PDB file of C-alpha atoms in Angstrom:
ATOM      1  CA  MET A1067     -32.386 -15.103  17.614  1.00 33.00           C
ATOM      2  CA  GLY A1068     -29.584 -12.711  16.814  1.00 38.00           C
ATOM      3  CA  SER A1069     -29.395 -10.935  19.848  1.00 37.00           C
ATOM      4  CA  GLN A1070     -29.372 -14.410  21.911  1.00 36.00           C
ATOM      5  CA  VAL A1071     -26.636 -15.207  20.337  1.00 38.00           C
ATOM      6  CA  ASP A1072     -24.745 -11.863  20.724  1.00 43.00           C
ATOM      7  CA  GLU A1073     -25.865 -12.669  24.984  1.00 46.00           C
ATOM      8  CA  ARG A1074     -24.192 -16.169  24.791  1.00 48.00           C
ATOM      9  CA  GLU A1075     -21.359 -15.757  22.997  1.00 80.00           C
ATOM     10  CA  GLU A1076     -17.891 -14.375  23.772  1.00 89.00           C
ATOM     11  CA  LEU A1077     -15.710 -11.397  22.277  1.00 93.00           C
ATOM     12  CA  THR A1078     -12.124 -11.409  22.626  1.00 94.00           C
ATOM     13  CA  VAL A1079     -10.054  -8.285  22.112  1.00 96.00           C
ATOM     14  CA  LEU A1080      -6.602  -8.251  21.533  1.00 96.00           C
ATOM     15  CA  VAL A1081      -4.648  -5.329  23.365  1.00 97.00           C
ATOM     16  CA  THR A1082      -0.966  -4.352  22.896  1.00 98.00           C
ATOM     17  CA  GLY A1083       1.823  -1.599  24.349  1.00 98.00           C
ATOM     18  CA  PHE A1084       5.549  -1.075  23.268  1.00 97.00           C
ATOM     19  CA  GLY A1085       8.448  -0.692  24.819  1.00 96.00           C
ATOM     20  CA  PRO A1086      10.499   1.807  25.329  1.00 92.00           C
ATOM     21  CA  PHE A1087      11.374   4.348  23.299  1.00 84.00           C
ATOM     22  CA  ARG A1088      14.393   5.623  23.655  1.00 76.00           C
ATOM     23  CA  GLU A1089      16.736   7.817  26.429  1.00 73.00           C
ATOM     24  CA  GLN A1090      14.011  10.763  27.374  1.00 76.00           C
ATOM     25  CA  TYR A1091      11.007   7.856  27.844  1.00 79.00           C
ATOM     26  CA  PRO A1092      13.133   4.986  29.511  1.00 87.00           C
ATOM     27  CA  VAL A1093       9.211   3.723  30.666  1.00 92.00           C
ATOM     28  CA  ASN A1094       6.845   3.444  28.028  1.00 95.00           C
ATOM     29  CA  PRO A1095       3.272   4.495  29.537  1.00 96.00           C
ATOM     30  CA  SER A1096       1.427   2.633  26.317  1.00 97.00           C
ATOM     31  CA  TRP A1097       2.538  -0.920  28.453  1.00 98.00           C
ATOM     32  CA  GLU A1098       1.555   0.404  31.578  1.00 98.00           C
ATOM     33  CA  ILE A1099      -1.692   0.845  29.970  1.00 98.00           C
ATOM     34  CA  ALA A1100      -1.865  -2.294  28.940  1.00 98.00           C
ATOM     35  CA  LYS A1101      -0.249  -4.832  30.938  1.00 97.00           C
ATOM     36  CA  ASP A1102      -2.550  -4.498  34.564  1.00 96.00           C
ATOM     37  CA  LEU A1103      -5.746  -3.914  32.368  1.00 98.00           C
ATOM     38  CA  PRO A1104      -8.412  -7.039  33.071  1.00 98.00           C
ATOM     39  CA  SER A1105      -8.832 -10.432  31.869  1.00 96.00           C
ATOM     40  CA  TYR A1106     -12.805  -9.424  30.750  1.00 97.00           C
ATOM     41  CA  LEU A1107     -14.760  -6.223  30.701  1.00 97.00           C
ATOM     42  CA  PRO A1108     -16.213  -5.526  33.782  1.00 95.00           C
ATOM     43  CA  PRO A1109     -19.589  -4.047  34.369  1.00 90.00           C
ATOM     44  CA  LEU A1110     -21.229  -1.320  34.855  1.00 87.00           C
ATOM     45  CA  ARG A1111     -22.109   0.149  37.636  1.00 74.00           C
ATOM     46  CA  ALA A1112     -25.050   1.107  38.875  1.00 61.00           C
ATOM     47  CA  LYS A1113     -24.649   3.705  39.952  1.00 55.00           C
ATOM     48  CA  ASP A1114     -23.507   5.164  36.442  1.00 60.00           C
ATOM     49  CA  PRO A1115     -25.414   7.203  34.746  1.00 56.00           C
ATOM     50  CA  ASN A1116     -25.022   4.916  31.545  1.00 59.00           C
ATOM     51  CA  SER A1117     -26.447   1.786  32.530  1.00 56.00           C
ATOM     52  CA  ARG A1118     -30.058   3.006  32.603  1.00 55.00           C
ATOM     53  CA  HIS A1119     -28.724   3.930  28.327  1.00 59.00           C
ATOM     54  CA  ALA A1120     -25.800   0.546  28.145  1.00 66.00           C
ATOM     55  CA  VAL A1121     -26.407  -1.609  25.525  1.00 77.00           C
ATOM     56  CA  HIS A1122     -26.181  -5.015  26.730  1.00 85.00           C
ATOM     57  CA  LEU A1123     -23.060  -6.919  25.506  1.00 90.00           C
ATOM     58  CA  PRO A1124     -21.489 -10.482  25.946  1.00 91.00           C
ATOM     59  CA  ASP A1125     -18.552 -11.305  27.676  1.00 94.00           C
ATOM     60  CA  VAL A1126     -15.531  -9.757  26.910  1.00 96.00           C
ATOM     61  CA  ARG A1127     -12.375 -11.352  27.382  1.00 95.00           C
ATOM     62  CA  ILE A1128      -9.376  -9.151  27.312  1.00 96.00           C
ATOM     63  CA  LEU A1129      -5.962 -10.154  26.121  1.00 95.00           C
ATOM     64  CA  VAL A1130      -2.345  -8.404  26.912  1.00 96.00           C
ATOM     65  CA  TYR A1131      -0.349  -9.333  24.365  1.00 95.00           C
ATOM     66  CA  PRO A1132       2.199 -10.698  26.989  1.00 95.00           C
ATOM     67  CA  GLU A1133       5.318  -8.615  27.270  1.00 96.00           C
ATOM     68  CA  PRO A1134       6.025  -4.736  25.576  1.00 97.00           C
ATOM     69  CA  ILE A1135       6.497  -5.070  21.823  1.00 98.00           C
ATOM     70  CA  ARG A1136      10.023  -3.855  20.232  1.00 97.00           C
ATOM     71  CA  VAL A1137       9.858  -0.200  18.963  1.00 96.00           C
ATOM     72  CA  ASN A1138      11.190  -2.047  16.247  1.00 97.00           C
ATOM     73  CA  TYR A1139      10.224  -2.121  12.558  1.00 97.00           C
ATOM     74  CA  LYS A1140      11.353  -5.258  11.839  1.00 96.00           C
ATOM     75  CA  VAL A1141       9.859  -6.596  14.977  1.00 97.00           C
ATOM     76  CA  VAL A1142       6.755  -5.273  14.530  1.00 98.00           C
ATOM     77  CA  ARG A1143       6.806  -6.633  11.065  1.00 96.00           C
ATOM     78  CA  GLU A1144       7.164 -10.105  11.969  1.00 96.00           C
ATOM     79  CA  LEU A1145       4.805 -10.228  14.809  1.00 96.00           C
ATOM     80  CA  VAL A1146       1.815  -8.305  13.533  1.00 96.00           C
ATOM     81  CA  PRO A1147       0.618 -11.423  11.193  1.00 94.00           C
ATOM     82  CA  SER A1148       1.067 -13.901  14.191  1.00 92.00           C
ATOM     83  CA  LEU A1149      -1.796 -11.649  16.243  1.00 93.00           C
ATOM     84  CA  TRP A1150      -4.868 -12.254  14.320  1.00 91.00           C
ATOM     85  CA  GLU A1151      -3.781 -16.525  14.111  1.00 83.00           C
ATOM     86  CA  THR A1152      -5.988 -18.321  16.064  1.00 66.00           C
ATOM     87  CA  TYR A1153      -4.732 -16.360  20.050  1.00 64.00           C
ATOM     88  CA  LYS A1154      -4.604 -18.482  22.795  1.00 63.00           C
ATOM     89  CA  GLY A1155      -6.784 -20.793  22.300  1.00 63.00           C
ATOM     90  CA  GLY A1156      -9.497 -18.984  20.473  1.00 69.00           C
ATOM     91  CA  LYS A1157     -10.384 -15.994  17.411  1.00 85.00           C
ATOM     92  CA  VAL A1158      -9.554 -12.229  17.895  1.00 92.00           C
ATOM     93  CA  ASP A1159     -12.515 -10.460  17.007  1.00 94.00           C
ATOM     94  CA  ILE A1160     -10.896  -6.497  18.092  1.00 96.00           C
ATOM     95  CA  VAL A1161      -7.453  -5.615  18.422  1.00 97.00           C
ATOM     96  CA  ILE A1162      -6.473  -2.569  20.455  1.00 98.00           C
ATOM     97  CA  HIS A1163      -2.884  -0.921  19.522  1.00 98.00           C
ATOM     98  CA  ILE A1164      -1.589   1.300  22.375  1.00 98.00           C
ATOM     99  CA  GLY A1165       0.653   3.890  21.546  1.00 97.00           C
ATOM    100  CA  MET A1166       2.560   7.382  23.269  1.00 96.00           C
ATOM    101  CA  ALA A1167       2.216  10.327  21.420  1.00 92.00           C
ATOM    102  CA  GLY A1168       4.730  12.606  23.018  1.00 80.00           C
ATOM    103  CA  PRO A1169       3.753  15.868  25.036  1.00 79.00           C
ATOM    104  CA  ARG A1170       0.418  16.465  23.565  1.00 82.00           C
ATOM    105  CA  PRO A1171      -2.245  15.947  26.821  1.00 88.00           C
ATOM    106  CA  TYR A1172      -4.641  14.449  25.177  1.00 95.00           C
ATOM    107  CA  TYR A1173      -6.348  10.541  24.296  1.00 98.00           C
ATOM    108  CA  CYS A1174      -7.124   9.967  19.988  1.00 98.00           C
ATOM    109  CA  ILE A1175      -7.757   6.964  18.914  1.00 98.00           C
ATOM    110  CA  GLU A1176      -6.798   7.054  14.819  1.00 98.00           C
ATOM    111  CA  ARG A1177      -8.327   6.881  11.683  1.00 98.00           C
ATOM    112  CA  ARG A1178      -6.535   5.076   9.746  1.00 98.00           C
ATOM    113  CA  GLY A1179      -2.519   4.098   9.025  1.00 98.00           C
ATOM    114  CA  HIS A1180      -0.111   4.827   6.492  1.00 98.00           C
ATOM    115  CA  ARG A1181       1.146   2.897   3.649  1.00 96.00           C
ATOM    116  CA  ASP A1182       4.785   4.617   3.272  1.00 95.00           C
ATOM    117  CA  GLY A1183       6.691   7.896   4.561  1.00 95.00           C
ATOM    118  CA  TYR A1184       8.188   6.201   7.409  1.00 96.00           C
ATOM    119  CA  MET A1185      11.828   8.611   8.003  1.00 94.00           C
ATOM    120  CA  HIS A1186      13.244   7.930  11.539  1.00 94.00           C
ATOM    121  CA  PRO A1187      14.670   4.998  12.696  1.00 95.00           C
ATOM    122  CA  ASP A1188      13.755   3.109  15.112  1.00 95.00           C
ATOM    123  CA  VAL A1189      15.381   2.297  18.234  1.00 94.00           C
ATOM    124  CA  ASP A1190      18.094   0.090  17.179  1.00 95.00           C
ATOM    125  CA  GLY A1191      19.533   2.887  14.643  1.00 95.00           C
ATOM    126  CA  GLU A1192      17.504   0.287  11.265  1.00 95.00           C
ATOM    127  CA  LYS A1193      15.258   2.584   8.979  1.00 94.00           C
ATOM    128  CA  VAL A1194      12.203   0.927   6.704  1.00 92.00           C
ATOM    129  CA  ASP A1195      14.209   0.079   2.944  1.00 84.00           C
ATOM    130  CA  GLU A1196      10.679   1.279   1.155  1.00 81.00           C
ATOM    131  CA  ASP A1197      12.833   1.957  -1.990  1.00 81.00           C
ATOM    132  CA  GLY A1198      14.802  -1.785  -2.112  1.00 78.00           C
ATOM    133  CA  GLU A1199      10.990  -2.919  -1.369  1.00 82.00           C
ATOM    134  CA  ARG A1200       9.479  -1.778  -4.031  1.00 82.00           C
ATOM    135  CA  LYS A1201      12.132  -2.718  -6.309  1.00 82.00           C
ATOM    136  CA  PRO A1202      10.172  -4.697  -9.504  1.00 80.00           C
ATOM    137  CA  GLY A1203      10.159  -8.634  -8.824  1.00 75.00           C
ATOM    138  CA  SER A1204      11.168  -7.861  -4.647  1.00 82.00           C
ATOM    139  CA  ASP A1205       8.417  -9.829  -2.824  1.00 87.00           C
ATOM    140  CA  TRP A1206       7.129  -6.456  -0.726  1.00 90.00           C
ATOM    141  CA  VAL A1207       4.967  -7.556   2.327  1.00 92.00           C
ATOM    142  CA  TRP A1208       2.316  -4.338   1.636  1.00 94.00           C
ATOM    143  CA  ARG A1209       3.161  -5.024  -2.597  1.00 91.00           C
ATOM    144  CA  GLY A1210      -0.449  -3.694  -4.241  1.00 92.00           C
ATOM    145  CA  LEU A1211      -1.685  -2.121  -1.491  1.00 96.00           C
ATOM    146  CA  PRO A1212      -3.474   1.263  -0.855  1.00 97.00           C
ATOM    147  CA  GLU A1213      -1.407   3.993   0.151  1.00 97.00           C
ATOM    148  CA  GLU A1214      -3.801   4.763   3.165  1.00 98.00           C
ATOM    149  CA  ILE A1215      -6.074   2.197   5.000  1.00 98.00           C
ATOM    150  CA  GLU A1216      -8.870   3.044   7.502  1.00 98.00           C
ATOM    151  CA  THR A1217     -10.222   0.667  10.188  1.00 98.00           C
ATOM    152  CA  ASP A1218     -13.793  -0.418   9.823  1.00 98.00           C
ATOM    153  CA  LEU A1219     -14.784   0.608  13.001  1.00 98.00           C
ATOM    154  CA  ASP A1220     -17.207   3.544  13.484  1.00 98.00           C
ATOM    155  CA  PRO A1221     -15.400   5.761  15.157  1.00 98.00           C
ATOM    156  CA  GLU A1222     -17.467   8.580  15.695  1.00 98.00           C
ATOM    157  CA  ASP A1223     -20.095   6.429  17.214  1.00 98.00           C
ATOM    158  CA  VAL A1224     -17.130   5.092  19.263  1.00 98.00           C
ATOM    159  CA  LEU A1225     -15.848   8.521  20.577  1.00 98.00           C
ATOM    160  CA  THR A1226     -18.892   9.487  21.599  1.00 97.00           C
ATOM    161  CA  ARG A1227     -19.787   6.434  23.759  1.00 97.00           C
ATOM    162  CA  TRP A1228     -16.108   6.927  25.238  1.00 98.00           C
ATOM    163  CA  GLN A1229     -16.686  10.143  26.299  1.00 97.00           C
ATOM    164  CA  ARG A1230     -20.041   9.629  28.035  1.00 96.00           C
ATOM    165  CA  HIS A1231     -18.630   6.412  29.591  1.00 96.00           C
ATOM    166  CA  SER A1232     -15.758   9.179  30.854  1.00 97.00           C
ATOM    167  CA  PRO A1233     -14.932  11.783  33.050  1.00 95.00           C
ATOM    168  CA  LYS A1234     -16.103  14.749  31.808  1.00 95.00           C
ATOM    169  CA  ASP A1235     -12.522  16.566  31.681  1.00 95.00           C
ATOM    170  CA  MET A1236     -11.282  13.947  30.057  1.00 96.00           C
ATOM    171  CA  ASP A1237     -10.021  15.313  25.955  1.00 97.00           C
ATOM    172  CA  LEU A1238     -10.421  12.685  23.625  1.00 98.00           C
ATOM    173  CA  ARG A1239     -10.645  13.052  20.377  1.00 97.00           C
ATOM    174  CA  ILE A1240      -9.923  11.086  16.634  1.00 98.00           C
ATOM    175  CA  SER A1241      -6.881  11.512  14.984  1.00 97.00           C
ATOM    176  CA  GLU A1242      -6.268  11.433  11.248  1.00 96.00           C
ATOM    177  CA  ASP A1243      -2.347  11.300  11.329  1.00 95.00           C
ATOM    178  CA  ALA A1244      -0.669   8.708  13.583  1.00 96.00           C
ATOM    179  CA  GLY A1245       2.628   9.912  12.139  1.00 95.00           C
ATOM    180  CA  LYS A1246       4.335   7.449  10.679  1.00 96.00           C
ATOM    181  CA  TYR A1247       6.374   6.084  13.178  1.00 96.00           C
ATOM    182  CA  LEU A1248       6.282   2.357  14.917  1.00 97.00           C
ATOM    183  CA  CYS A1249       2.522   3.902  15.762  1.00 97.00           C
ATOM    184  CA  ASP A1250       1.903   4.422  12.685  1.00 98.00           C
ATOM    185  CA  PHE A1251       3.633   0.729  10.928  1.00 98.00           C
ATOM    186  CA  ILE A1252       2.004  -1.574  13.853  1.00 98.00           C
ATOM    187  CA  TYR A1253      -1.300   0.107  12.925  1.00 98.00           C
ATOM    188  CA  TYR A1254      -1.275  -0.117   9.256  1.00 98.00           C
ATOM    189  CA  SER A1255       0.596  -3.319   9.137  1.00 98.00           C
ATOM    190  CA  SER A1256      -2.985  -5.059  11.540  1.00 97.00           C
ATOM    191  CA  LEU A1257      -4.737  -3.256   8.996  1.00 98.00           C
ATOM    192  CA  ALA A1258      -3.165  -4.251   5.649  1.00 98.00           C
ATOM    193  CA  GLU A1259      -2.769  -8.195   7.404  1.00 96.00           C
ATOM    194  CA  LEU A1260      -6.699  -7.619   7.433  1.00 96.00           C
ATOM    195  CA  TRP A1261      -7.636  -6.017   3.775  1.00 97.00           C
ATOM    196  CA  LYS A1262      -4.924  -8.830   2.418  1.00 95.00           C
ATOM    197  CA  GLN A1263      -7.113 -11.811   3.519  1.00 93.00           C
ATOM    198  CA  ASP A1264     -10.510  -9.922   2.991  1.00 94.00           C
ATOM    199  CA  ARG A1265     -11.238 -10.113   7.096  1.00 94.00           C
ATOM    200  CA  PRO A1266     -12.949  -6.730   8.497  1.00 95.00           C
ATOM    201  CA  ARG A1267     -10.466  -4.870  10.160  1.00 97.00           C
ATOM    202  CA  LYS A1268     -11.429  -4.709  13.656  1.00 97.00           C
ATOM    203  CA  VAL A1269      -8.663  -2.931  15.293  1.00 98.00           C
ATOM    204  CA  VAL A1270      -7.833   1.139  16.531  1.00 98.00           C
ATOM    205  CA  PHE A1271      -4.782   2.755  17.608  1.00 98.00           C
ATOM    206  CA  PHE A1272      -5.306   4.276  21.082  1.00 98.00           C
ATOM    207  CA  HIS A1273      -2.453   7.085  21.484  1.00 98.00           C
ATOM    208  CA  VAL A1274      -1.980   8.635  24.596  1.00 97.00           C
ATOM    209  CA  PRO A1275      -0.026  11.250  26.120  1.00 96.00           C
ATOM    210  CA  ALA A1276       3.713  10.799  27.723  1.00 93.00           C
ATOM    211  CA  ASP A1277       3.265  11.539  30.607  1.00 93.00           C
ATOM    212  CA  ALA A1278       4.213   7.783  32.955  1.00 92.00           C
ATOM    213  CA  SER A1279       2.544   8.666  36.144  1.00 95.00           C
ATOM    214  CA  HIS A1280       0.871   6.985  38.605  1.00 96.00           C
ATOM    215  CA  THR A1281      -1.578   8.798  38.049  1.00 96.00           C
ATOM    216  CA  ASN A1282      -1.674   9.105  34.351  1.00 95.00           C
ATOM    217  CA  ILE A1283      -1.288   4.881  33.660  1.00 97.00           C
ATOM    218  CA  ALA A1284      -4.276   4.928  36.149  1.00 97.00           C
ATOM    219  CA  GLN A1285      -6.669   7.566  34.404  1.00 97.00           C
ATOM    220  CA  GLY A1286      -4.903   5.701  31.114  1.00 98.00           C
ATOM    221  CA  ARG A1287      -5.977   2.366  32.120  1.00 98.00           C
ATOM    222  CA  GLU A1288      -9.360   3.706  33.009  1.00 98.00           C
ATOM    223  CA  LEU A1289      -9.996   5.371  29.164  1.00 98.00           C
ATOM    224  CA  ALA A1290      -8.639   2.092  27.531  1.00 98.00           C
ATOM    225  CA  VAL A1291     -11.548  -0.541  29.319  1.00 98.00           C
ATOM    226  CA  ASN A1292     -13.936   2.633  28.639  1.00 98.00           C
ATOM    227  CA  LEU A1293     -12.485   2.300  25.370  1.00 98.00           C
ATOM    228  CA  VAL A1294     -13.367  -1.389  25.282  1.00 98.00           C
ATOM    229  CA  ARG A1295     -16.417  -0.821  26.367  1.00 97.00           C
ATOM    230  CA  SER A1296     -17.166   1.362  23.395  1.00 97.00           C
ATOM    231  CA  ILE A1297     -16.130   0.387  20.477  1.00 98.00           C
ATOM    232  CA  VAL A1298     -18.200  -3.466  22.061  1.00 97.00           C
ATOM    233  CA  GLU A1299     -21.177  -1.608  22.204  1.00 96.00           C
ATOM    234  CA  SER A1300     -20.941   0.442  18.407  1.00 97.00           C
ATOM    235  CA  GLU A1301     -20.431  -3.240  16.948  1.00 96.00           C
ATOM    236  CA  VAL A1302     -23.370  -4.995  18.880  1.00 94.00           C
ATOM    237  CA  SER A1303     -25.241  -2.395  18.037  1.00 92.00           C
ATOM    238  CA  LYS A1304     -24.574  -2.074  14.524  1.00 88.00           C
ATOM    239  CA  ARG A1305     -24.915  -5.985  14.736  1.00 86.00           C
ATOM    240  CA  ARG A1306     -28.486  -5.598  15.702  1.00 82.00           C
ATOM    241  CA  GLU A1307     -29.511  -2.639  13.738  1.00 80.00           C
ATOM    242  CA  GLY A1308     -28.928  -4.936  10.991  1.00 76.00           C
ATOM    243  CA  GLU A1309     -29.921  -8.139  11.933  1.00 76.00           C
ATOM    244  CA  SER A1310     -33.063  -6.334  12.506  1.00 69.00           C
ATOM    245  CA  SER A1311     -33.677  -3.971   9.436  1.00 61.00           C
TER     246      SER A1311
END
């Protein structure tokens, strides 16, 4: 019965990307990758060696937040709760936030977000007033939440599937530190929103290299599609294992 439901239902994955990051990065590859993702996860090609072992998936709708998110703490803080509401007529099952990670050449998914330590100003020169927010009597949005919150996705299982679906020469990793800047901030914001609502934390942060060349953007987009597939495969497989046990 459960697998029949899986075959009929549609899963929605919402993807976000960031806007320009200061003068040295006028084009943020995270948005360039996100903005042209397909509306639905394409089927595996028959010649793909993984197609023989593929998990039968429901339809996977890919929604992209319609504009690059400004690299600004206040903008992120005000935006994130709305992403987890009913979005464009349907519930959001999974969110993938994409951001750039400077000159490092590899791609990674982040395991956790951090509540504190945001010392660097955003693109508008603003900082997070952590001391002021934590004063007694303040209505700090993260009061009482853990210093770190981890995704409820299974990073190891997702990584294994992601590597299997991607070219062998791609350096794909799990990261344990999202950097305590806007990438970390948006990730923790999503994790915290789900924590407060006592909802499964089906969200991950995808860090991409800063190279915004046409070749690199095309490669990043392919890896993003593979990541969507890997996350959904992982979730559907675990659900079916639970139903059969």
